[in-house]
PDB file of C-alpha atoms and ligand atoms in Angstrom:
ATOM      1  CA  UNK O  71     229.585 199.569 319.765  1.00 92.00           C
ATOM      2  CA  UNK O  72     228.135 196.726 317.721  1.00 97.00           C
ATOM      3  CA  UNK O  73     224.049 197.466 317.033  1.00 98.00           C
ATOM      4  CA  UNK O  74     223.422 194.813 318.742  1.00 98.00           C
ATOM      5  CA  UNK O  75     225.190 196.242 322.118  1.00 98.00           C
ATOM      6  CA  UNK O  76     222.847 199.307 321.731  1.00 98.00           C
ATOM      7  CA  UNK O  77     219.710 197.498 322.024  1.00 98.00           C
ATOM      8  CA  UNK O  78     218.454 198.225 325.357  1.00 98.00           C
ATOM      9  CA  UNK O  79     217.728 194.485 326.837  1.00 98.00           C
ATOM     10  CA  UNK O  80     214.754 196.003 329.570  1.00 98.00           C
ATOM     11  CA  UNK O  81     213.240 197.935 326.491  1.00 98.00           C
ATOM     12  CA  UNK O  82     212.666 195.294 324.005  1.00 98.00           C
ATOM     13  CA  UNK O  83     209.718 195.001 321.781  1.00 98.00           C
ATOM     14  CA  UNK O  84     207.677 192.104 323.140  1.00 98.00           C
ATOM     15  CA  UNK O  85     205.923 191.326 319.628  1.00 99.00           C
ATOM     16  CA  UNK O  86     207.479 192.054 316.281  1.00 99.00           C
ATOM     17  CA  UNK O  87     205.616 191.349 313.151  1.00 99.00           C
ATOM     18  CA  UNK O  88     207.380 191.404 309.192  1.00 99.00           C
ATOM     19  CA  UNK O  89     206.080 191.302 306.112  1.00 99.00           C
ATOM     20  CA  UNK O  90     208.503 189.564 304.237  1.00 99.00           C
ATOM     21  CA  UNK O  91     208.672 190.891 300.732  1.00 99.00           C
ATOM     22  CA  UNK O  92     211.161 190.997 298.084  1.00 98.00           C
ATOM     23  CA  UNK O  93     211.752 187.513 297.025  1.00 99.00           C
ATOM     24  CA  UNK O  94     210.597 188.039 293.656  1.00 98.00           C
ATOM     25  CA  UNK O  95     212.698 190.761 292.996  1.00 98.00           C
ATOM     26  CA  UNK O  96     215.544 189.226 294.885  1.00 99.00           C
ATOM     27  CA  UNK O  97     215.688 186.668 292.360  1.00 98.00           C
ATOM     28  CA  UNK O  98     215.180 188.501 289.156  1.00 98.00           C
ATOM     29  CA  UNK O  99     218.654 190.723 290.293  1.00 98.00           C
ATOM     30  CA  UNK O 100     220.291 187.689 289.791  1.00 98.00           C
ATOM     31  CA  UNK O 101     218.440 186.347 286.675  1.00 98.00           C
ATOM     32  CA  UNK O 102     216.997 183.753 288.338  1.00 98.00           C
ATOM     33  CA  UNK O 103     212.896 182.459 288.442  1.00 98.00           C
ATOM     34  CA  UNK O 104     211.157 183.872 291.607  1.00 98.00           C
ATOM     35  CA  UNK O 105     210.821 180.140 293.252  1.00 98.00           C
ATOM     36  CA  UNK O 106     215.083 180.677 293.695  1.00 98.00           C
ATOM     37  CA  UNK O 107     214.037 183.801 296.022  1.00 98.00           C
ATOM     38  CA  UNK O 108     211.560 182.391 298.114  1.00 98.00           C
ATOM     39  CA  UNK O 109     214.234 179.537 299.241  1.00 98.00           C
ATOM     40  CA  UNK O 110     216.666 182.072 299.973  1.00 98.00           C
ATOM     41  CA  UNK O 111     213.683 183.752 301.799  1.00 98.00           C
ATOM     42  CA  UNK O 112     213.755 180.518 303.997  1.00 98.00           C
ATOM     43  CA  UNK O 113     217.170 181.191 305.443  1.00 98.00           C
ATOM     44  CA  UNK O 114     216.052 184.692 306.478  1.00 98.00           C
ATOM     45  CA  UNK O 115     213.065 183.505 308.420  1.00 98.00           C
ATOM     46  CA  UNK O 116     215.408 180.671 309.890  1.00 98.00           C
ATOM     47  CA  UNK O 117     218.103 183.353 310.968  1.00 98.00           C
ATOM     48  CA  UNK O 118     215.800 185.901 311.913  1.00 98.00           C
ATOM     49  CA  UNK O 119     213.553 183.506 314.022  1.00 98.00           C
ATOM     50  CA  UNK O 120     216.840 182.543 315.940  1.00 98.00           C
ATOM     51  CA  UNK O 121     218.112 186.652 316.341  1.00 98.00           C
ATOM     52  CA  UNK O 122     214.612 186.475 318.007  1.00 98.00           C
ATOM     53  CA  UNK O 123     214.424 183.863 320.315  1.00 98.00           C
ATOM     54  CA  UNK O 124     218.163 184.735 321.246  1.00 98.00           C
ATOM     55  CA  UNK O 125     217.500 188.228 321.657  1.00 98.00           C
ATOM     56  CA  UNK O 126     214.456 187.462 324.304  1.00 98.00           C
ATOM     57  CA  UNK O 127     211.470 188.390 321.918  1.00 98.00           C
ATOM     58  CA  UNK O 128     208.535 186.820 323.074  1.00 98.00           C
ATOM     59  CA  UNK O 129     206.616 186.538 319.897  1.00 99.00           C
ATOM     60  CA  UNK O 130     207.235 187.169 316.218  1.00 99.00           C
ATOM     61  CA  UNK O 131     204.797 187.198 313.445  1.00 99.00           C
ATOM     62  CA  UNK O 132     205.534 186.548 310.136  1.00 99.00           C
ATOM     63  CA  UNK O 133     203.355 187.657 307.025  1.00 99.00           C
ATOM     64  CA  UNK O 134     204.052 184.132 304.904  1.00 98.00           C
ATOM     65  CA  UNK O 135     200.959 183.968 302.311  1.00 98.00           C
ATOM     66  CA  UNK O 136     198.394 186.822 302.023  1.00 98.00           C
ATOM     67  CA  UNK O 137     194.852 185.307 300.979  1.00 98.00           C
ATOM     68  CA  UNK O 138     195.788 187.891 297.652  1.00 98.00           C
ATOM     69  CA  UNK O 139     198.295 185.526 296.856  1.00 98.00           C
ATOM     70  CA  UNK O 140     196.423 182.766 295.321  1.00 98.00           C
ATOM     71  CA  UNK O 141     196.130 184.815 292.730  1.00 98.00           C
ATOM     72  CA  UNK O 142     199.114 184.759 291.718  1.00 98.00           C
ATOM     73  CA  UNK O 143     200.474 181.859 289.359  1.00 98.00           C
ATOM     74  CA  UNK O 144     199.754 178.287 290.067  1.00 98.00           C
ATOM     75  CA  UNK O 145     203.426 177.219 289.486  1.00 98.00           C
ATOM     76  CA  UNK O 146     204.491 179.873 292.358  1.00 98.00           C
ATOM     77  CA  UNK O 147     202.173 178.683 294.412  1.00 98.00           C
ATOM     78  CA  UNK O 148     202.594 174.893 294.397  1.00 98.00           C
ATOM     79  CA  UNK O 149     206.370 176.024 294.869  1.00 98.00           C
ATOM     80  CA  UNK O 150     205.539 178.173 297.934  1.00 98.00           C
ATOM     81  CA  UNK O 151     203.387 175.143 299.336  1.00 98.00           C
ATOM     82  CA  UNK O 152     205.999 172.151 298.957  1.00 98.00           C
ATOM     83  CA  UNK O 153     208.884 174.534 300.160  1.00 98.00           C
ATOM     84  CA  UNK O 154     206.832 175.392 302.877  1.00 98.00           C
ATOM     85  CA  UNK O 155     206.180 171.042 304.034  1.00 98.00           C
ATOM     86  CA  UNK O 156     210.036 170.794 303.224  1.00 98.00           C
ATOM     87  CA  UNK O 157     210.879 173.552 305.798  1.00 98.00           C
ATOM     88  CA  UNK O 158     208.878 172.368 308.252  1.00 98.00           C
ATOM     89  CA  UNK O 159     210.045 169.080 308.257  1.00 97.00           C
ATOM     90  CA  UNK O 160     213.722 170.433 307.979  1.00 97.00           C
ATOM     91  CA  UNK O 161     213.213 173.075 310.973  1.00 98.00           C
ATOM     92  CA  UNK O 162     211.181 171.012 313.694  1.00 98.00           C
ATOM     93  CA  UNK O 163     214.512 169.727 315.212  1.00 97.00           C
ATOM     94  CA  UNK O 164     215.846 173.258 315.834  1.00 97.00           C
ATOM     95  CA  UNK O 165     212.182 174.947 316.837  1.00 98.00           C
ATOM     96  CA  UNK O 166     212.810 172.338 319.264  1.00 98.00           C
ATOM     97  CA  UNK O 167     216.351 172.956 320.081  1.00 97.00           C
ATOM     98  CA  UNK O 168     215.824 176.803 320.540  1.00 97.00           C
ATOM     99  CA  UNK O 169     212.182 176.303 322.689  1.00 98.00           C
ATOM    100  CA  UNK O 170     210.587 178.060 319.747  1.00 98.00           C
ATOM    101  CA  UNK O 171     206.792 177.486 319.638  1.00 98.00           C
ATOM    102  CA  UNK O 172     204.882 177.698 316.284  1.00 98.00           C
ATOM    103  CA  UNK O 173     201.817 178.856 316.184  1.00 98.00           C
ATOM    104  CA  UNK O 174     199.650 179.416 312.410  1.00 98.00           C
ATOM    105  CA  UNK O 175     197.009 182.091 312.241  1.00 98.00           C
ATOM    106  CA  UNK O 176     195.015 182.113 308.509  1.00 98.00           C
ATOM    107  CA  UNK O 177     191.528 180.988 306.761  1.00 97.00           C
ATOM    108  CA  UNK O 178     192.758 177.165 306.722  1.00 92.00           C
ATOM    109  CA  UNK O 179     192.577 176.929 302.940  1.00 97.00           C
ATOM    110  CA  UNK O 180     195.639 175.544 302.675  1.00 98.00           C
ATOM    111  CA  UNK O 181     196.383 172.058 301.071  1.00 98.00           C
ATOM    112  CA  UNK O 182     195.813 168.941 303.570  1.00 98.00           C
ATOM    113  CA  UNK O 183     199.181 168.336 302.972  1.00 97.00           C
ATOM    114  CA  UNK O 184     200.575 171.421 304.203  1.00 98.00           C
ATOM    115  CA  UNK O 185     197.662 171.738 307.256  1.00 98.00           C
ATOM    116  CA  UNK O 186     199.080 168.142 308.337  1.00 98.00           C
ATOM    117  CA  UNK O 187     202.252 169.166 308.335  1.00 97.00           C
ATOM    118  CA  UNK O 188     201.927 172.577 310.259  1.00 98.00           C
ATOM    119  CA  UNK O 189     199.780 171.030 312.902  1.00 98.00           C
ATOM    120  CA  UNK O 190     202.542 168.147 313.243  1.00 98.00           C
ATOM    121  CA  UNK O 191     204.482 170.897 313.780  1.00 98.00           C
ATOM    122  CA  UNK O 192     202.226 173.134 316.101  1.00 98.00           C
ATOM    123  CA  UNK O 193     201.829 170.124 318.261  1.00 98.00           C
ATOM    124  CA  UNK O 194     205.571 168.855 319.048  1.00 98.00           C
ATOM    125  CA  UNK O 195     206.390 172.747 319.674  1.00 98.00           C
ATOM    126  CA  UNK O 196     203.122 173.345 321.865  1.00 98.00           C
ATOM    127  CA  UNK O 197     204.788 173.204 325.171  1.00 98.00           C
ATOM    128  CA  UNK O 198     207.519 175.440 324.721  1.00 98.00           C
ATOM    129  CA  UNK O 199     208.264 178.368 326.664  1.00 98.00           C
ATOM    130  CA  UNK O 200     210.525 180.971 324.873  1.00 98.00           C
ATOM    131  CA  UNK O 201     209.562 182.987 321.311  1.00 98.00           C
ATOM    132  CA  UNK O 202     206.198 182.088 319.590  1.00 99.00           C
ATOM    133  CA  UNK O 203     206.097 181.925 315.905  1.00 98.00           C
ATOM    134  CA  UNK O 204     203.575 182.706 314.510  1.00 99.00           C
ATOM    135  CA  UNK O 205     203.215 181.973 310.621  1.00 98.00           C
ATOM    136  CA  UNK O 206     200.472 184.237 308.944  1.00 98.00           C
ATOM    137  CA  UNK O 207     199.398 181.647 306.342  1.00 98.00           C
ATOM    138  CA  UNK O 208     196.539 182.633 303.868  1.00 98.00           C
ATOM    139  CA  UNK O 209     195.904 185.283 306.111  1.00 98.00           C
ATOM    140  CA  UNK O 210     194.558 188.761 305.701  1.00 98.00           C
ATOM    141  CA  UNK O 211     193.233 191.378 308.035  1.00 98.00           C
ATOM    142  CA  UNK O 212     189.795 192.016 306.186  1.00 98.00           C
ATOM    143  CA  UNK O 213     189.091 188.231 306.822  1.00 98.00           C
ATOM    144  CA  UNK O 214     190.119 188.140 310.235  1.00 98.00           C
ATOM    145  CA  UNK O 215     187.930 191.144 311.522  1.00 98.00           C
ATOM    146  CA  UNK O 216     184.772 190.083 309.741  1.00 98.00           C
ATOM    147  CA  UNK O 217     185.489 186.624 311.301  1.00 98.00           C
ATOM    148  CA  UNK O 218     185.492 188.455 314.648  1.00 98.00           C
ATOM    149  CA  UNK O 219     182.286 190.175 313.599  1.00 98.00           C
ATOM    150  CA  UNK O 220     180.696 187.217 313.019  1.00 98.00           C
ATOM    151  CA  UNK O 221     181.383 185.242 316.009  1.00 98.00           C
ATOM    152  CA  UNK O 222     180.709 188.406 318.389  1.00 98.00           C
ATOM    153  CA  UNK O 223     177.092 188.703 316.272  1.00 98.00           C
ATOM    154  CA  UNK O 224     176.699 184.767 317.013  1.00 98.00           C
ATOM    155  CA  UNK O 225     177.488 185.245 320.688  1.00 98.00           C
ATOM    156  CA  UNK O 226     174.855 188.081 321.075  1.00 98.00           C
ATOM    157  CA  UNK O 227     172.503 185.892 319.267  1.00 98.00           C
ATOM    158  CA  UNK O 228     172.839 183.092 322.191  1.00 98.00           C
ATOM    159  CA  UNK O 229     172.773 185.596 324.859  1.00 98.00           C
ATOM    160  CA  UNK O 230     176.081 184.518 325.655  1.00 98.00           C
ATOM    161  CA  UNK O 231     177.140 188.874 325.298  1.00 97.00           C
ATOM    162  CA  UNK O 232     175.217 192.071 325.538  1.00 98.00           C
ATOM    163  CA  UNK O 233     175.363 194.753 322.475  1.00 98.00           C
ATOM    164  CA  UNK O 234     176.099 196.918 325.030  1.00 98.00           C
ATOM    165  CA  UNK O 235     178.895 195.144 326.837  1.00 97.00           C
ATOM    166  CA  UNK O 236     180.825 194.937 323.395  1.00 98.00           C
ATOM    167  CA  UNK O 237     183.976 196.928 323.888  1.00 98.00           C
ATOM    168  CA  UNK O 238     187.609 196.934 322.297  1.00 98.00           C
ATOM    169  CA  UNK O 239     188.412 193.773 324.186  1.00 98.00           C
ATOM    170  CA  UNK O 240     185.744 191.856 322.794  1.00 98.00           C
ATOM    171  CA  UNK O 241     186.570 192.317 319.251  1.00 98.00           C
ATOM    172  CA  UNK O 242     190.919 191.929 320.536  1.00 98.00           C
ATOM    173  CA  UNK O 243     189.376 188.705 322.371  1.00 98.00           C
ATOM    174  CA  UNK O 244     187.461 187.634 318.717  1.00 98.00           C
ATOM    175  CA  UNK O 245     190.668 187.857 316.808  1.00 98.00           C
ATOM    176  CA  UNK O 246     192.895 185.150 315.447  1.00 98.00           C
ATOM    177  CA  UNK O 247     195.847 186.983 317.342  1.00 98.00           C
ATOM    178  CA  UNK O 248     194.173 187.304 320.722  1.00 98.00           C
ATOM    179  CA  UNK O 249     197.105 184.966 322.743  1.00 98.00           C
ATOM    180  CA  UNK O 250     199.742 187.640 322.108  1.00 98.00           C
ATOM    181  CA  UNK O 251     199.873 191.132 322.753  1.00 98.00           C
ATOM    182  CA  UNK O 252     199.717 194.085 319.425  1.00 98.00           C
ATOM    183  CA  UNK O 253     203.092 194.228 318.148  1.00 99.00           C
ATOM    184  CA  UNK O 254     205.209 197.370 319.130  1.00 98.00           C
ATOM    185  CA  UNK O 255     206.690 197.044 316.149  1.00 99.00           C
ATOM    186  CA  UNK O 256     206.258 196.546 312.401  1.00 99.00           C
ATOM    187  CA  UNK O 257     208.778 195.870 309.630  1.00 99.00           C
ATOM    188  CA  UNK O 258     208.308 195.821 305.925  1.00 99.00           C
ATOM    189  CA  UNK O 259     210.944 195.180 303.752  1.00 99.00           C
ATOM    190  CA  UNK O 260     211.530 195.738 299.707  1.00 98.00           C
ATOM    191  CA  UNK O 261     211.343 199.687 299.756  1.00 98.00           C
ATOM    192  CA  UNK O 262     207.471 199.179 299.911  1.00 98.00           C
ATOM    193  CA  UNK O 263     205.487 201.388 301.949  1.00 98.00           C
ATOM    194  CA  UNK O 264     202.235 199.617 302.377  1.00 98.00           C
ATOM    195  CA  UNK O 265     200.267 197.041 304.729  1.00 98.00           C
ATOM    196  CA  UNK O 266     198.755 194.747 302.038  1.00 98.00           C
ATOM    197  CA  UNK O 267     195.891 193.380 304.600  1.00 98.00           C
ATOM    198  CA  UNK O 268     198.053 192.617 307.522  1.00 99.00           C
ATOM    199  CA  UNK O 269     197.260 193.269 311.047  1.00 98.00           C
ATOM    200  CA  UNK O 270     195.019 196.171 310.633  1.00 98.00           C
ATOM    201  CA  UNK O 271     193.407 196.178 313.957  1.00 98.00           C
ATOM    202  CA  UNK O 272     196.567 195.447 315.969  1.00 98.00           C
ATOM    203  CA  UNK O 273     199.125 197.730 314.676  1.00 98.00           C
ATOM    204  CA  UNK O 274     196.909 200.642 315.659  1.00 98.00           C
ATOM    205  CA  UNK O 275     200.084 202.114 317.345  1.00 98.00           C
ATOM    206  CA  UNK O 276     202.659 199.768 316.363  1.00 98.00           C
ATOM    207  CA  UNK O 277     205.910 201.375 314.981  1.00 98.00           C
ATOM    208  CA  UNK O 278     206.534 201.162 311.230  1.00 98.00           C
ATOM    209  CA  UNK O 279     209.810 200.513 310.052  1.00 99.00           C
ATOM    210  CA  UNK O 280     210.177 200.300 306.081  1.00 98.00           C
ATOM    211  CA  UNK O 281     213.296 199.406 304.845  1.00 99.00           C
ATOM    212  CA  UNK O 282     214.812 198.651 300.998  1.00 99.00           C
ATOM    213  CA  UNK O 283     216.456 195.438 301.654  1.00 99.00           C
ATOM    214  CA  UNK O 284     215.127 192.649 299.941  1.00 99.00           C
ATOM    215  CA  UNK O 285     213.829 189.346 302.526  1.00 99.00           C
ATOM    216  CA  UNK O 286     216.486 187.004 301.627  1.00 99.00           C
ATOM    217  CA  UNK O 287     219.296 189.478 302.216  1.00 98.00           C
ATOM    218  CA  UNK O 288     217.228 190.534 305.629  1.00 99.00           C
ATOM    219  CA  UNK O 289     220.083 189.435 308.020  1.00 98.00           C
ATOM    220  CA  UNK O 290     220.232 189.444 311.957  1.00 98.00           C
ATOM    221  CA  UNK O 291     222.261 192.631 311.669  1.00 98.00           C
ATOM    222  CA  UNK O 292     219.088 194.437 310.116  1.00 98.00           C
ATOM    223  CA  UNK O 293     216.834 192.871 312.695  1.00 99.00           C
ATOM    224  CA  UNK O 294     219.196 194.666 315.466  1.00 98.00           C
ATOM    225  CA  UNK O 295     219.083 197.903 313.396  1.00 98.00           C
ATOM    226  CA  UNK O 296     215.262 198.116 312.652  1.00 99.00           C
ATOM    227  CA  UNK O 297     215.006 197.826 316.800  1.00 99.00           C
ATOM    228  CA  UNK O 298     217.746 200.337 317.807  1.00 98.00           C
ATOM    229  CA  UNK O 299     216.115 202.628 315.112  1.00 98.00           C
ATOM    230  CA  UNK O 300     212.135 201.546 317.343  1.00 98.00           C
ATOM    231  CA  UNK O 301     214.034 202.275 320.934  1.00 98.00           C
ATOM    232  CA  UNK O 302     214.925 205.530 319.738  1.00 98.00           C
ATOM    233  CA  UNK O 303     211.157 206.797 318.903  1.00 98.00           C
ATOM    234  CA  UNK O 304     209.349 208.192 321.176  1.00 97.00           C
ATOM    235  CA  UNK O 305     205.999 206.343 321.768  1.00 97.00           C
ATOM    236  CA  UNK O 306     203.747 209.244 322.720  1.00 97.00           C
ATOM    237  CA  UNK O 307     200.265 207.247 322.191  1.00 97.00           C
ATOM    238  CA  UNK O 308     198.336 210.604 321.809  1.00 97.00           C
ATOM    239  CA  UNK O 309     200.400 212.711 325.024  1.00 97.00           C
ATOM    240  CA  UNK O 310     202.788 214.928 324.695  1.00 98.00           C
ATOM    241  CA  UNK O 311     206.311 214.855 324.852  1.00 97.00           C
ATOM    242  CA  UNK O 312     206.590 216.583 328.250  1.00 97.00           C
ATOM    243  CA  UNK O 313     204.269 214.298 329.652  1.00 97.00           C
ATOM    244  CA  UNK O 314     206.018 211.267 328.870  1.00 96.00           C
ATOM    245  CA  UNK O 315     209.037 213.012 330.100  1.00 93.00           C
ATOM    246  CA  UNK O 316     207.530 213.624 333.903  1.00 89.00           C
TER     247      UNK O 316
HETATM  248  C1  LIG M  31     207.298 187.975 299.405  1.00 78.43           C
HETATM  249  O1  LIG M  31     208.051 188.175 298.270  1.00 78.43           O
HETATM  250  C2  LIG M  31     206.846 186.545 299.561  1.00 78.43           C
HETATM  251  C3  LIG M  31     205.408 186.310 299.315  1.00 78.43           C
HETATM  252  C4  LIG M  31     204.519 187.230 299.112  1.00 78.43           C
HETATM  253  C5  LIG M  31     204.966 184.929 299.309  1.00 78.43           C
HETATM  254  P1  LIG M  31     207.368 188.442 296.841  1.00 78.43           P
HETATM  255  O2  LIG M  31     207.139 187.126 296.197  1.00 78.43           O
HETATM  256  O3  LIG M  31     206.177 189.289 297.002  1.00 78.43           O
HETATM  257  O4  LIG M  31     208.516 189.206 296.077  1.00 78.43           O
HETATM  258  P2  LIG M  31     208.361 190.514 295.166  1.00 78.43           P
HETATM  259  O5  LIG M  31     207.603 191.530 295.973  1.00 78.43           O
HETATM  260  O6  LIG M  31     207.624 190.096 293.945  1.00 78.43           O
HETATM  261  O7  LIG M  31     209.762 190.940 294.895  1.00 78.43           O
HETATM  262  C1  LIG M  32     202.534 190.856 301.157  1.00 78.43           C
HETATM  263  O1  LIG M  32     203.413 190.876 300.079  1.00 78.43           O
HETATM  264  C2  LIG M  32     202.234 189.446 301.551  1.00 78.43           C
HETATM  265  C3  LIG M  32     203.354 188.710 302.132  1.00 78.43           C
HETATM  266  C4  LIG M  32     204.527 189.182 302.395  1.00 78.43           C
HETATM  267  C5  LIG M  32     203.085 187.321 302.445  1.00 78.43           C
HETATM  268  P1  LIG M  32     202.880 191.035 298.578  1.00 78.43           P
HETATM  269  O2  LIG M  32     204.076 191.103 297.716  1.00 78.43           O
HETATM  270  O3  LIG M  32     201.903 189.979 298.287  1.00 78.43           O
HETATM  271  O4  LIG M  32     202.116 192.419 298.661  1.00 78.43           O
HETATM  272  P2  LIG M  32     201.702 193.450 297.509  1.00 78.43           P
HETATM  273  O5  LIG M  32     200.917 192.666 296.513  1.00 78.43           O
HETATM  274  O6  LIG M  32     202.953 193.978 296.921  1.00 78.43           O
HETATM  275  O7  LIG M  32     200.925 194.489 298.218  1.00 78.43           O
HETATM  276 MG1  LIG M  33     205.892 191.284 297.037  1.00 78.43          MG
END
């Protein structure tokens, strides 16, 4: 049987999220400058966001550009930026074509440039009805949740909320992420075993699948293997294995 034949249709994850990593080294293996591996990266996302949408995945979340990585060198960056207004004026047509709907969550310190483009973007997918994509764009964790902190302390301020109403919903509902559900599950690839400020709240119980292939060689094939590998866990969410069974 093919791995895609054993996923389980009625038991599909609802909300996958990747970090993407890899590129750099991808590109170094074959002695080329890092920029070369974040294009290749591009095919990945575009083949991976199609597995999804074909598969039935309702949303998929993509880590894109942590708020760390401005710090890394301006030349990388400017390349990540004008790749990223090339792709989305190259991919529009099939976002379209597939009913994929893009969606951004990050600080909004990106470029005009690239903002213009991604709302463009957001806009003519808005009204479609199968997978969301959702870019994570100078996003990180940290910043999200104190941004939820902030607006929940402003809402208490205008009496809009009670201190004592505030419950796990209120900071899910404060969050840049609150239209989708938590992801069930989470994959990093590049061998590295580490969040780097993604998602902290909503992977709570998320599976975490780590895997050694680099992005740009991260093909449809590994997308159906990283979810076999998440149907065959057992999701216990603090019960025990009996339980679960009855
Ligand atoms: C992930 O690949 C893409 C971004 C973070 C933008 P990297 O650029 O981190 O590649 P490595 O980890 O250096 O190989
Ligand atoms: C995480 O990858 C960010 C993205 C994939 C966009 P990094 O390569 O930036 O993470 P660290 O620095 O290795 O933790
Ligand atoms: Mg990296």
């Amino acid at each position: 049987m093919s791995l895609k034949e054993q996923i389980v249709m009625s038991q599909l994850p609802q909300h996958v999220a990747i970090i993407m990593d890899g590129n750099g080294r991808w590109a170094k293996s074959k002695g080329k400058i890092r920029l070369f591996g974040h294009k290749f990266g591009v095919r990945a996302v575009h083949n991976i966001t199609e597995a999804a949408a074909e598969l039935g995945i309702k949303y998929l979340t993509l880590y894109t550009f942590s708020t760390e990585n401005w710090s890394r060198p301006l030349a990388e960056i400017k390349g990540i930026m004008s790749l990223l207004v090339s792709t989305i004026a190259e991919e529009t047509e099939t976002l379209l074509k597939n009913n994929v709907r893009l969606r951004v969550i990050g600080n909004n310190s990106l470029p005009d440039k690239v903002q213009a483009k991604l709302d463009e973007c957001v806009k003519k997918t808005e009204n479609n009805t199968g997978l969301t994509l959702v870019l994570a764009l100078s996003y990180s964790s940290r910043w999200e949740i104190t941004e939820a902190v902030r607006s929940i302390a402003k809402q208490v301020k205008d009496g809009a909320i009670d201190i004592d109403a505030i419950d796990q919903n209120t900071v899910q509902n404060n969050l840049s992420t609150s239209f989708m559900p938590d992801p069930e599950l989470l994959i990093r690839t590049s061998g590295e075993c580490r969040i780097s400020n993604f998602l902290l709240w909503q992977i709570a119980y998320s599976e975490l699948y780590f895997t050694d292939t680099l992005w740009p060689d991260f093909d449809k094939e590994e997308l159906y293997k990283a979810i076999v590998e998440y149907q065959h866990r057992e999701r216990r969410f603090g019960m025990t294995s009996e339980q679960l069974k009855k």
